[in-house]
Each structure stands twice: as structure tokens, then as C-alpha cells.
Short mmCIF file of C-alpha atoms and ligand atoms in Angstrom, two decimals:
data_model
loop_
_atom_site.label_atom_id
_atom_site.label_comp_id
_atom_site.label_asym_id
_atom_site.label_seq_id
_atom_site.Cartn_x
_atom_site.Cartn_y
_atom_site.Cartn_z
CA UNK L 136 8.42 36.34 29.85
CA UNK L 137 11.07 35.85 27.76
CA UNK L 138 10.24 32.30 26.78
CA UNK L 139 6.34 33.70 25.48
CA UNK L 140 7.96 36.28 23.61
CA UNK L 141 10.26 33.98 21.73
CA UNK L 142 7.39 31.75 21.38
CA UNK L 143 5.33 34.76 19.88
CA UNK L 144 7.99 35.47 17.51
CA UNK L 145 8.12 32.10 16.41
CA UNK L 146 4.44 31.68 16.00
CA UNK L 147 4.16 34.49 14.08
CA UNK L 148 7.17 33.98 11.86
CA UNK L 149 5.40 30.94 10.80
CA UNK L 150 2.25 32.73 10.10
CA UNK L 151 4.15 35.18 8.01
CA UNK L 152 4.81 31.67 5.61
CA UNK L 153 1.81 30.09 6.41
CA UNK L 154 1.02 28.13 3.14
CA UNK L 155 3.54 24.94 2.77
CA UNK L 156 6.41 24.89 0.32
CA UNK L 157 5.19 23.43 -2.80
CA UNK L 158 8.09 21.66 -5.20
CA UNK L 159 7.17 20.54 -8.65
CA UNK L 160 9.02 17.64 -10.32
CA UNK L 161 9.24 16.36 -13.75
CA UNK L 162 9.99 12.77 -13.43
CA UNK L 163 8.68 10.17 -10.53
CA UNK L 164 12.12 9.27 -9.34
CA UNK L 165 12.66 13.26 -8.79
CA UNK L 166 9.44 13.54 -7.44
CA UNK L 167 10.37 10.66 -5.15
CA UNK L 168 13.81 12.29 -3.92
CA UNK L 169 12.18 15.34 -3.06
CA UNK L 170 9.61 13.78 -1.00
CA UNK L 171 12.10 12.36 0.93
CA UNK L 172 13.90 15.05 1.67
CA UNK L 173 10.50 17.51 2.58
CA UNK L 174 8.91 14.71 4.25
CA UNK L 175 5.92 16.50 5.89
CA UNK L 176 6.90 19.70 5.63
CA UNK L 177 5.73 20.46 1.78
CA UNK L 178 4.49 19.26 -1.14
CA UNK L 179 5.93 17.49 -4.17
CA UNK L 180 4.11 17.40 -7.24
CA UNK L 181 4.28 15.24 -10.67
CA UNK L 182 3.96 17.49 -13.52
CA UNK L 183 3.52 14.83 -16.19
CA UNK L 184 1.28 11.72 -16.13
CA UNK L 185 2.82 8.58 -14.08
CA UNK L 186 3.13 6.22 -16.82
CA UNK L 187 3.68 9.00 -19.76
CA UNK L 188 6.63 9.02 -21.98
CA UNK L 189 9.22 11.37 -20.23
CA UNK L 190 11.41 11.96 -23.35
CA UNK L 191 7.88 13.28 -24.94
CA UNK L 192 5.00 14.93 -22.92
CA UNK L 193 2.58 17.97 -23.38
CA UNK L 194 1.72 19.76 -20.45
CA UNK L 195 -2.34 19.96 -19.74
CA UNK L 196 -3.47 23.55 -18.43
CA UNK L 197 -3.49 22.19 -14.68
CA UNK L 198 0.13 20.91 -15.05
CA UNK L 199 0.97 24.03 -16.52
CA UNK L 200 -0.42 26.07 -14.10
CA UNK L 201 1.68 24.07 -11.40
CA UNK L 202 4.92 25.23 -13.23
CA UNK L 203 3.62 28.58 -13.04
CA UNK L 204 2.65 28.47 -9.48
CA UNK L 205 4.90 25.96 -7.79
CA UNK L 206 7.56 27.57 -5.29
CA UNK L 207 10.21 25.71 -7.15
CA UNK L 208 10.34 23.44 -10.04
CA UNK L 209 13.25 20.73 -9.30
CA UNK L 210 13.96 18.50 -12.55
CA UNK L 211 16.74 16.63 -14.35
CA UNK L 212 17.21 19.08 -17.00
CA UNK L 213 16.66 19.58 -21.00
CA UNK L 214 18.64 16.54 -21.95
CA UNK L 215 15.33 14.35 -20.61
CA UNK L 216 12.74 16.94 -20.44
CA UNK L 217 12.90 19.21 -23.09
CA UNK L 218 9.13 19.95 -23.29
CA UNK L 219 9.71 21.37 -19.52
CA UNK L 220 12.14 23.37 -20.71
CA UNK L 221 10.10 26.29 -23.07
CA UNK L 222 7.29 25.90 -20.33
CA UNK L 223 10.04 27.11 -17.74
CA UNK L 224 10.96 29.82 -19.00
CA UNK L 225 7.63 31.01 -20.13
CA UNK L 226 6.16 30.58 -17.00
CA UNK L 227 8.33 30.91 -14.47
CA UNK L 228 10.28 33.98 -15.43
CA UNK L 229 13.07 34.10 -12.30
CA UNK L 230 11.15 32.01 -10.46
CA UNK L 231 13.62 29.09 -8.37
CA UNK L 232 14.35 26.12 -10.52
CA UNK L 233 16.91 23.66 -10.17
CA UNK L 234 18.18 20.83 -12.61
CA UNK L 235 20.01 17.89 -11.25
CA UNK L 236 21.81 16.76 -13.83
CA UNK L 237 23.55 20.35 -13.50
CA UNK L 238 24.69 19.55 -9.83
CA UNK L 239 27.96 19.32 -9.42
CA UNK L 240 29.39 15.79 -8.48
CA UNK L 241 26.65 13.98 -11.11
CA UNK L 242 28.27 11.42 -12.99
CA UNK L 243 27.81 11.58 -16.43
CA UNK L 244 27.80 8.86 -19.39
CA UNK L 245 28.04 9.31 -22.55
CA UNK L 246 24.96 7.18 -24.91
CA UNK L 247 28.05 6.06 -27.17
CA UNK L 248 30.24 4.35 -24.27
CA UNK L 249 28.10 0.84 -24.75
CA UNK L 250 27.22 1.40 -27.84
CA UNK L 251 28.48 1.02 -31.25
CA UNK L 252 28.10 0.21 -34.72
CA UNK L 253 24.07 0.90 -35.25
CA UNK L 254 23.62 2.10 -38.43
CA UNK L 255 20.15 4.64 -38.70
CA UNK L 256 17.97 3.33 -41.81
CA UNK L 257 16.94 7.52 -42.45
CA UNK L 258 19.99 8.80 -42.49
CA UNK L 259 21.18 9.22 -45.65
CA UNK L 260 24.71 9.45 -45.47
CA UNK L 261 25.07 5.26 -44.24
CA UNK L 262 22.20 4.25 -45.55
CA UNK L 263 23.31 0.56 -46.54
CA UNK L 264 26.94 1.28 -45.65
CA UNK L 265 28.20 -1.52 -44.08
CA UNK L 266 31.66 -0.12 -43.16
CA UNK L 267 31.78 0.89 -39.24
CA UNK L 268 34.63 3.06 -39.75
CA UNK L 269 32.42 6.23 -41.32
CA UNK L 270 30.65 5.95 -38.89
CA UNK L 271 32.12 8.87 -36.61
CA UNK L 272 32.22 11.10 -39.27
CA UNK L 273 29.16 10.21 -40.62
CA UNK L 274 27.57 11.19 -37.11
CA UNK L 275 29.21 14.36 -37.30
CA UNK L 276 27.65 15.11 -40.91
CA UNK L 277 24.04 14.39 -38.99
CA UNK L 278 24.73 16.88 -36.47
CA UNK L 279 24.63 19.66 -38.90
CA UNK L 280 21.35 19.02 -40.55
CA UNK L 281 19.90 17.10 -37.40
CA UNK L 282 16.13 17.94 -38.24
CA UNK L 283 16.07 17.24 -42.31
CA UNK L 284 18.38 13.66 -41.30
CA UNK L 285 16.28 11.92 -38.61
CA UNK L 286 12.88 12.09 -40.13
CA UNK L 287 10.63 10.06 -37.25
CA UNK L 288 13.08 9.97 -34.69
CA UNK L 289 14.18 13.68 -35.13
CA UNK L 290 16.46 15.24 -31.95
CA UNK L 291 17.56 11.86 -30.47
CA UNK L 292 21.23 12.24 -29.36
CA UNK L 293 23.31 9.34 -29.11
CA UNK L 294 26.69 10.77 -28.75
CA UNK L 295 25.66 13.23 -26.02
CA UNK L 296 25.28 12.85 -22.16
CA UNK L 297 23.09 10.08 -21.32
CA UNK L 298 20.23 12.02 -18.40
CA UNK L 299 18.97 8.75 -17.35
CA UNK L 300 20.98 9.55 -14.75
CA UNK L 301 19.00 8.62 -11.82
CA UNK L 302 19.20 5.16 -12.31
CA UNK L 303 22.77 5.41 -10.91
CA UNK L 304 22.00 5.79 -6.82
CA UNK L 305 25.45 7.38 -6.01
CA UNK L 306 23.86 10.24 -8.15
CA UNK L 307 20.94 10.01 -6.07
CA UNK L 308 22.95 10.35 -3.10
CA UNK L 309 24.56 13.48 -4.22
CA UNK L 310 21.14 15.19 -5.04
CA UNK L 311 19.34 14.85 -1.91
CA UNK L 312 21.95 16.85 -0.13
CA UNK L 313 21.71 19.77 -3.27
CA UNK L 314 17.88 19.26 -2.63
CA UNK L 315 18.46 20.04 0.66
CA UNK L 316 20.09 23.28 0.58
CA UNK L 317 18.34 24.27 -2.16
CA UNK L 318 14.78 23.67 0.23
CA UNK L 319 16.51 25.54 2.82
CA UNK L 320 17.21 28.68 0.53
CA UNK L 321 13.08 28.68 -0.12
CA UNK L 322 12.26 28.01 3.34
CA UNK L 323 14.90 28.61 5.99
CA UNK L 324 13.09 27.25 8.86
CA UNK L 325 12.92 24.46 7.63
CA UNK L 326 16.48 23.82 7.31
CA UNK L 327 17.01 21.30 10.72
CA UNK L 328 14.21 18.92 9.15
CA UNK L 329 15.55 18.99 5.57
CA UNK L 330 18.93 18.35 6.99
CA UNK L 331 18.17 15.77 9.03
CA UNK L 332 15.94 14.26 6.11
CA UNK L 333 18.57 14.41 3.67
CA UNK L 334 21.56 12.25 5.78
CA UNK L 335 18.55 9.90 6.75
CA UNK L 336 17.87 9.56 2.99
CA UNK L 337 21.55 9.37 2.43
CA UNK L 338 21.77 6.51 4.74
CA UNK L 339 18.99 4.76 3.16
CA UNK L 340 20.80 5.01 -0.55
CA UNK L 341 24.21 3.85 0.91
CA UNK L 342 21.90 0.67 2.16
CA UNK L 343 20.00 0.61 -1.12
CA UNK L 344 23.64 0.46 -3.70
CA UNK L 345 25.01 -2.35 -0.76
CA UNK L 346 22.16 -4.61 -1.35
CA UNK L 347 21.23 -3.80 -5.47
CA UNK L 348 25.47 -4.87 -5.47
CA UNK L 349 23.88 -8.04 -3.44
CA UNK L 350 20.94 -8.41 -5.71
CA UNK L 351 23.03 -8.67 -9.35
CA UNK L 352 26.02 -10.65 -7.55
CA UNK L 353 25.74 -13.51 -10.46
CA UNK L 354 24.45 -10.95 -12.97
CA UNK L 355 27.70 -9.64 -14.40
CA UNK L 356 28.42 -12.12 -16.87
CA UNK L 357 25.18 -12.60 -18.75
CA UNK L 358 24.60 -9.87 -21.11
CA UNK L 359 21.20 -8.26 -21.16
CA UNK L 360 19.07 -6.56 -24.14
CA UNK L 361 17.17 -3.33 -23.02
CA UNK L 362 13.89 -1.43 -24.66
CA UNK L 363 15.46 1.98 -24.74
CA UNK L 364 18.83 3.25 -24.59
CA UNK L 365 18.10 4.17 -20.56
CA UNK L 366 20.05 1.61 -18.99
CA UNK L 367 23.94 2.96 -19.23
CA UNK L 368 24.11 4.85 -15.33
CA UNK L 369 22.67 1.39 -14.23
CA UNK L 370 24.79 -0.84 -15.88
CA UNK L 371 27.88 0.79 -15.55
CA UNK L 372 27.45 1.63 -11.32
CA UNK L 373 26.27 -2.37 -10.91
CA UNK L 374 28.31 -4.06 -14.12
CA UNK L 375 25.65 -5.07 -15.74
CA UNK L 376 26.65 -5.94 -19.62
CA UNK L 377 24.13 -4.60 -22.26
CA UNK L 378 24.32 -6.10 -25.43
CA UNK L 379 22.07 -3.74 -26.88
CA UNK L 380 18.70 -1.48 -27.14
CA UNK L 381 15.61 -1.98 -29.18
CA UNK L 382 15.18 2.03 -29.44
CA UNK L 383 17.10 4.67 -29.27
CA UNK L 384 17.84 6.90 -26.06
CA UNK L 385 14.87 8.53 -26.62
CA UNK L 386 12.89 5.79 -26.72
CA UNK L 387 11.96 6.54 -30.18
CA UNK L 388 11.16 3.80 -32.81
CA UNK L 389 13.98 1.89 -34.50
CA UNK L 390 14.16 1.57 -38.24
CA UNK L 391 15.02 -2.07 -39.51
CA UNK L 392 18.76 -1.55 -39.68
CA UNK L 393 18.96 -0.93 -36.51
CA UNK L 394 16.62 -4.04 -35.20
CA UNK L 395 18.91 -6.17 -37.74
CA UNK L 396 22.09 -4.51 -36.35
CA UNK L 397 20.75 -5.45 -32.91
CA UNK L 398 19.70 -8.68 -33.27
CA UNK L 399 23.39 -9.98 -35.01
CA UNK L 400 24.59 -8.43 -31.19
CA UNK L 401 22.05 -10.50 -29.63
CA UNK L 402 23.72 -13.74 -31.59
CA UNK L 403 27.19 -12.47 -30.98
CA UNK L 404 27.43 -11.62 -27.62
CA UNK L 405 24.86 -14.38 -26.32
CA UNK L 406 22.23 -12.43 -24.70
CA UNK L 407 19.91 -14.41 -22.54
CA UNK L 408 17.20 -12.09 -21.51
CA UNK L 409 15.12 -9.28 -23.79
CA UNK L 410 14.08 -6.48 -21.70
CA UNK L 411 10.60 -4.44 -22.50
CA UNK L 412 9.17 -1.34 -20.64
CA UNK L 413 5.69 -0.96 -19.11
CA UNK L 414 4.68 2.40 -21.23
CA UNK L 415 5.78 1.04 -24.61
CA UNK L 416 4.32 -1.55 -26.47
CA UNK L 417 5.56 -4.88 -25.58
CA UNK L 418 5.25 -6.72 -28.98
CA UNK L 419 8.60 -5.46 -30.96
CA UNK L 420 10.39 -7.40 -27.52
CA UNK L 421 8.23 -10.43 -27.50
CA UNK L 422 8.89 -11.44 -31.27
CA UNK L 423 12.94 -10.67 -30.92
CA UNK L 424 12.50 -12.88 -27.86
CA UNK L 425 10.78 -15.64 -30.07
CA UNK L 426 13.00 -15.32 -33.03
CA UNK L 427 16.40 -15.91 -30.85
CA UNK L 428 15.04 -17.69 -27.68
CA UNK L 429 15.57 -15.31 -25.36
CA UNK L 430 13.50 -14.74 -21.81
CA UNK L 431 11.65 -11.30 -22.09
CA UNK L 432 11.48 -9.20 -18.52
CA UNK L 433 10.00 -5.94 -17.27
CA UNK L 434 12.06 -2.59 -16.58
CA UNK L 435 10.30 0.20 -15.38
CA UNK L 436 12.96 2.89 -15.63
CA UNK L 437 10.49 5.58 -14.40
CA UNK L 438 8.87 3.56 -11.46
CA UNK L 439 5.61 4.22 -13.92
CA UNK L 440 3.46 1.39 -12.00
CA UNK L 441 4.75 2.13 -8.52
CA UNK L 442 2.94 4.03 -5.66
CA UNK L 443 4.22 8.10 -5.81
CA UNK L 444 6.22 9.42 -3.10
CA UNK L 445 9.77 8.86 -0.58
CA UNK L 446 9.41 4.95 -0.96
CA UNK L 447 9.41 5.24 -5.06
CA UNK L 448 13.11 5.57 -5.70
CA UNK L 449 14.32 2.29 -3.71
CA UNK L 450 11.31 -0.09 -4.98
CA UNK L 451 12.47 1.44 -8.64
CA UNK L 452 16.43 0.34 -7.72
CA UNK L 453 15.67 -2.64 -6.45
CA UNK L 454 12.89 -3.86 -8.68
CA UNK L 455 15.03 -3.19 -12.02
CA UNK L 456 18.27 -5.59 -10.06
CA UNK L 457 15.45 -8.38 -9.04
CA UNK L 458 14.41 -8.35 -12.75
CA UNK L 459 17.33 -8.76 -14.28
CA UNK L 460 18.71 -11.29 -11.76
CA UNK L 461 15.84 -13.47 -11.74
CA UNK L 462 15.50 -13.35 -15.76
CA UNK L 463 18.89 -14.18 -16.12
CA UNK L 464 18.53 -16.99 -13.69
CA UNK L 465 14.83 -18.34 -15.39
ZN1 ZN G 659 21.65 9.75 -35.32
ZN1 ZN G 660 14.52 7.35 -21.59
#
């Protein structure tokens, strides 16, 4: 008797919640962490297109009606997506929402760590000003009048955090747990299998940063050059040396200082291996790579070619080590 009734209780219960949770994600790598922490029990959704530029993406109707609609929207936060971050509040009023690069433990990087001494062509105030030393202040100067200074590559942020911030798996590692708990807030009976999801995941991370460490074992020593400035939580969790970017952290287009800047690092620092990305035009790589003999690769930051879902985030890891270890080697 007793045992039917608590049976009862829990069938209806779950008919009280019948329709599954449904997450919505900005980026594939998110997407991909969530899935493997719901694993069956809900649904994780893409907003934008696999294979769109993250730093710069309209939402269609449909995708906009997911924000709306989705029990929770998980994301990295307005330093990557800042086109989620209007729809947000527009949409979702007090609806759940969290962004990762807000959970505590995340490490953080700053853009200008790796990087110094690019000169912008726009700006006005180093325009031909050969003399690193302004260059701090002159940044500062920029920040006031941000929109007038950058002209095409207005609201890139070098000096700020770096969000590419998945690409470091320890950060990974920290998230699934916050996804965790925060699935368990929206659906409490679900909180054994999104447990027991998240230390399996965890598991599977601690695996994944042992054999990327494997992967680049010869790979500290030979700088790399990168499309976009994406590459800093990488390099710096691995020790991989950058010697520099084609574009900006934004992925926005480089002016010719900056490509001339880039390729006297190249020269300098004895890059071997030029880097380009599978949603941005592969030419501006392929004639740096001509002009000072270097091997060009693939990265695919945002796992933009690889199959949606749990197995996403690894394959992106591991692919990106692979890449650079076996274009270093060629
Ligand atoms: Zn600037
Ligand atoms: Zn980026």
C-alpha cells in the first residue's frame, strides 16, 4: 500500500512537470557542456548558427523566440556575446539565465598579457607613431571616445578580459558542476542524474587536460601565429607560445599596421606555423604564410564543423592540440 502510494505521488509529481527542461546556449562549446551534464533528461539548444561569427550574430525570429521561451538561457556572458545580451533582457524579463564567465573560480586573462606593441592604423592618436612607450596612454585616450576612434573595428577590447574562456578545460571543469546546480534549481528531480552527470563529465575533462598536456608535449618551444586574438586561455593552460594574431579579439579585420606589426613578430620570434579559422576567410593567412614560409593550419575555436552535442567539447580540445602539434612537426 504504501509502496503504490509513493509510486502515485511520484508519477504524478512528474506529470505536474511533464514537458522536459529546455536550456538555450549561445556558443557550441556551451551548448556542448550542457548536454553533458542533462544528458537525456532535457534539451540544449544553439541559439546562433554553427559556423556563425560568435563575436557578431543577429538573432532570426525562431532563435529569438527560443530566448523567449527556453527554461533557461546558459551563456558565457556580454564580453563574447553581446548581441545576446539586449535580446536577454528584452525577452526574458526575470526569467533564469546564467553566464559562465561570471562563475566563480573562472580563470580570467587579460587580451594584453601576450600581446604588445600593435599599433591600430584608425586610431588617430598613434597613427604612424612608432614609439611603444605611448602606447598605454594612448589606449587609455581610445577608451574615452571608443566609437568615433575604431571606425570598422568599433567595440573590440584588447585590454579587457579575454571570454574565450572555454578553451581553457580547467574552466570547463568548474562549469559543469555550476551547470549542475543551477539544472537542479529548475528541475529538482532531476538533481541525482545531473549530479552524477556532472562528476562523470568532470572525470572525462581531468582525462581530456592529461592527454591535450600529452598531445603538445614538443609544442612549447615553437611559437605559433593565430587568426583571431582567441587563443590566450589555451595557450597559457598548455604553454603554447603565440607570436601573434592576424585580427583582433574580436575577430575583426586588421588594418595594415597591424598586419606589418605582426609580420616583423613573425620574423622575430621565428614562428613556424600560421593558423586560419574555418568561418573566416582563409586568404589573409595563406599569403602571410607564402610571404615568410610558414605552414598554415586549421583552428576551429568554436567546434563550427563538428557534430552538436556532449562529445563537442573534447573533439574541439583535442583537435586544436593535434593541429598545432602536427603543424609544428610538418
Ligand atoms: Zn584599440
Ligand atoms: Zn573570438
Amino acid at each position: 500500500m504504501r509502496n503504490t502510494l509513493t509510486t502515485l505521488a511520484l508519477l504524478m509529481a512528474g506529470t505536474a512537470n511533464a514537458a522536459p527542461l529546455s536550456v538555450a546556449t549561445d556558443i557550441p562549446p556551451v551548448h556542448s557542456l550542457v548536454s553533458m551534464v542533462m544528458g537525456d533528461r532535457g534539451e540544449a539548444v544553439l541559439l546562433m548558427d554553427q559556423g556563425a561569427d560568435a563575436h557578431d550574430f543577429q538573432l532570426r525570429p525562431s532563435q529569438a523566440r527560443s530566448v523567449a521561451n527556453a527554461d533557461s538561457v546558459i551563456w558565457m556572458g556580454p564580453e563574447l556575446t553581446l548581441w545576446l545580451d539586449d535580446a536577454l533582457e528584452s525577452l526574458r524579463g526575470d526569467g533564469a539565465t546564467m553566464a559562465l564567465l561570471d562563475i566563480e573560480g573562472t580563470v580570467h586573462r587579460g587580451y594584453a598579457e601576450d600581446h604588445e606593441g600593435h599599433l591600430h592604423e584608425e586610431d588617430a592618436h598613434h597613427d604612424d607613431d612608432d614609439d611603444h612607450a605611448h602606447e598605454e596612454e594612448a589606449h587609455d585616450a581610445h577608451d574615452d571616445h571608443a566609437d568615433e576612434a575604431h571606425g570598422d573595428h568599433d567595440g573590440h577590447d584588447h585590454s579587457g578580459d579575454d571570454p574565450h574562456a572555454w578553451l581553457d578545460p580547467e574552466n570547463a571543469n568548474i562549469w559543469v558542476s555550476a551547470i549542475a546546480a543551477h539544472l537542479t534549481a529548475l528541475d529538482p528531480e532531476g538533481s541525482e542524474i545531473y549530479a552524477q552527470n556532472a562528476m562523470r563529465a568532470s572525470i572525462d575533462l581531468e582525462n581530456l587536460i592529461a592527454k591535450t598536456r600529452e598531445t603538445l608535449a614538443q609544442s612549447h618551444d615553437t611559437p605559433i601565429v593565430v587568426f583571431h586574438e582567441a587563443y590566450g586561455h589555451f595557450a597559457g593552460r598548455f604553454d603554447v607560445h603565440i607570436a601573434g594574431s592576424i585580427a583582433f579579439g574580436d575577430a575583426a579585420a586588421p588594418g595594415a599596421a597591424h598586419l606589418s606589426e605582426l609580420r616583423h613578430q613573425v620574423e622575430e620570434e621565428g614562428a613556424k606555423c600560421i593558423f586560419a579559422e574555418p568561418q573566416h576567410n582563409a586568404a589573409m593567412a595563406e599569403q602571410i604564410a607564402e610571404e615568410l614560409g610558414l605552414s598554415v593550419g586549421m583552428l576551429d575555436p568554436m567546434g563550427s564543423e563538428l557534430a552538436l552535442g556532449a562529445d563537442l567539447y573534447p573533439a574541439l580540445i583535442s583537435q586544436m592540440a593535434t593541429a598545432i602539434a602536427t603543424c609544428q612537426e610538418g
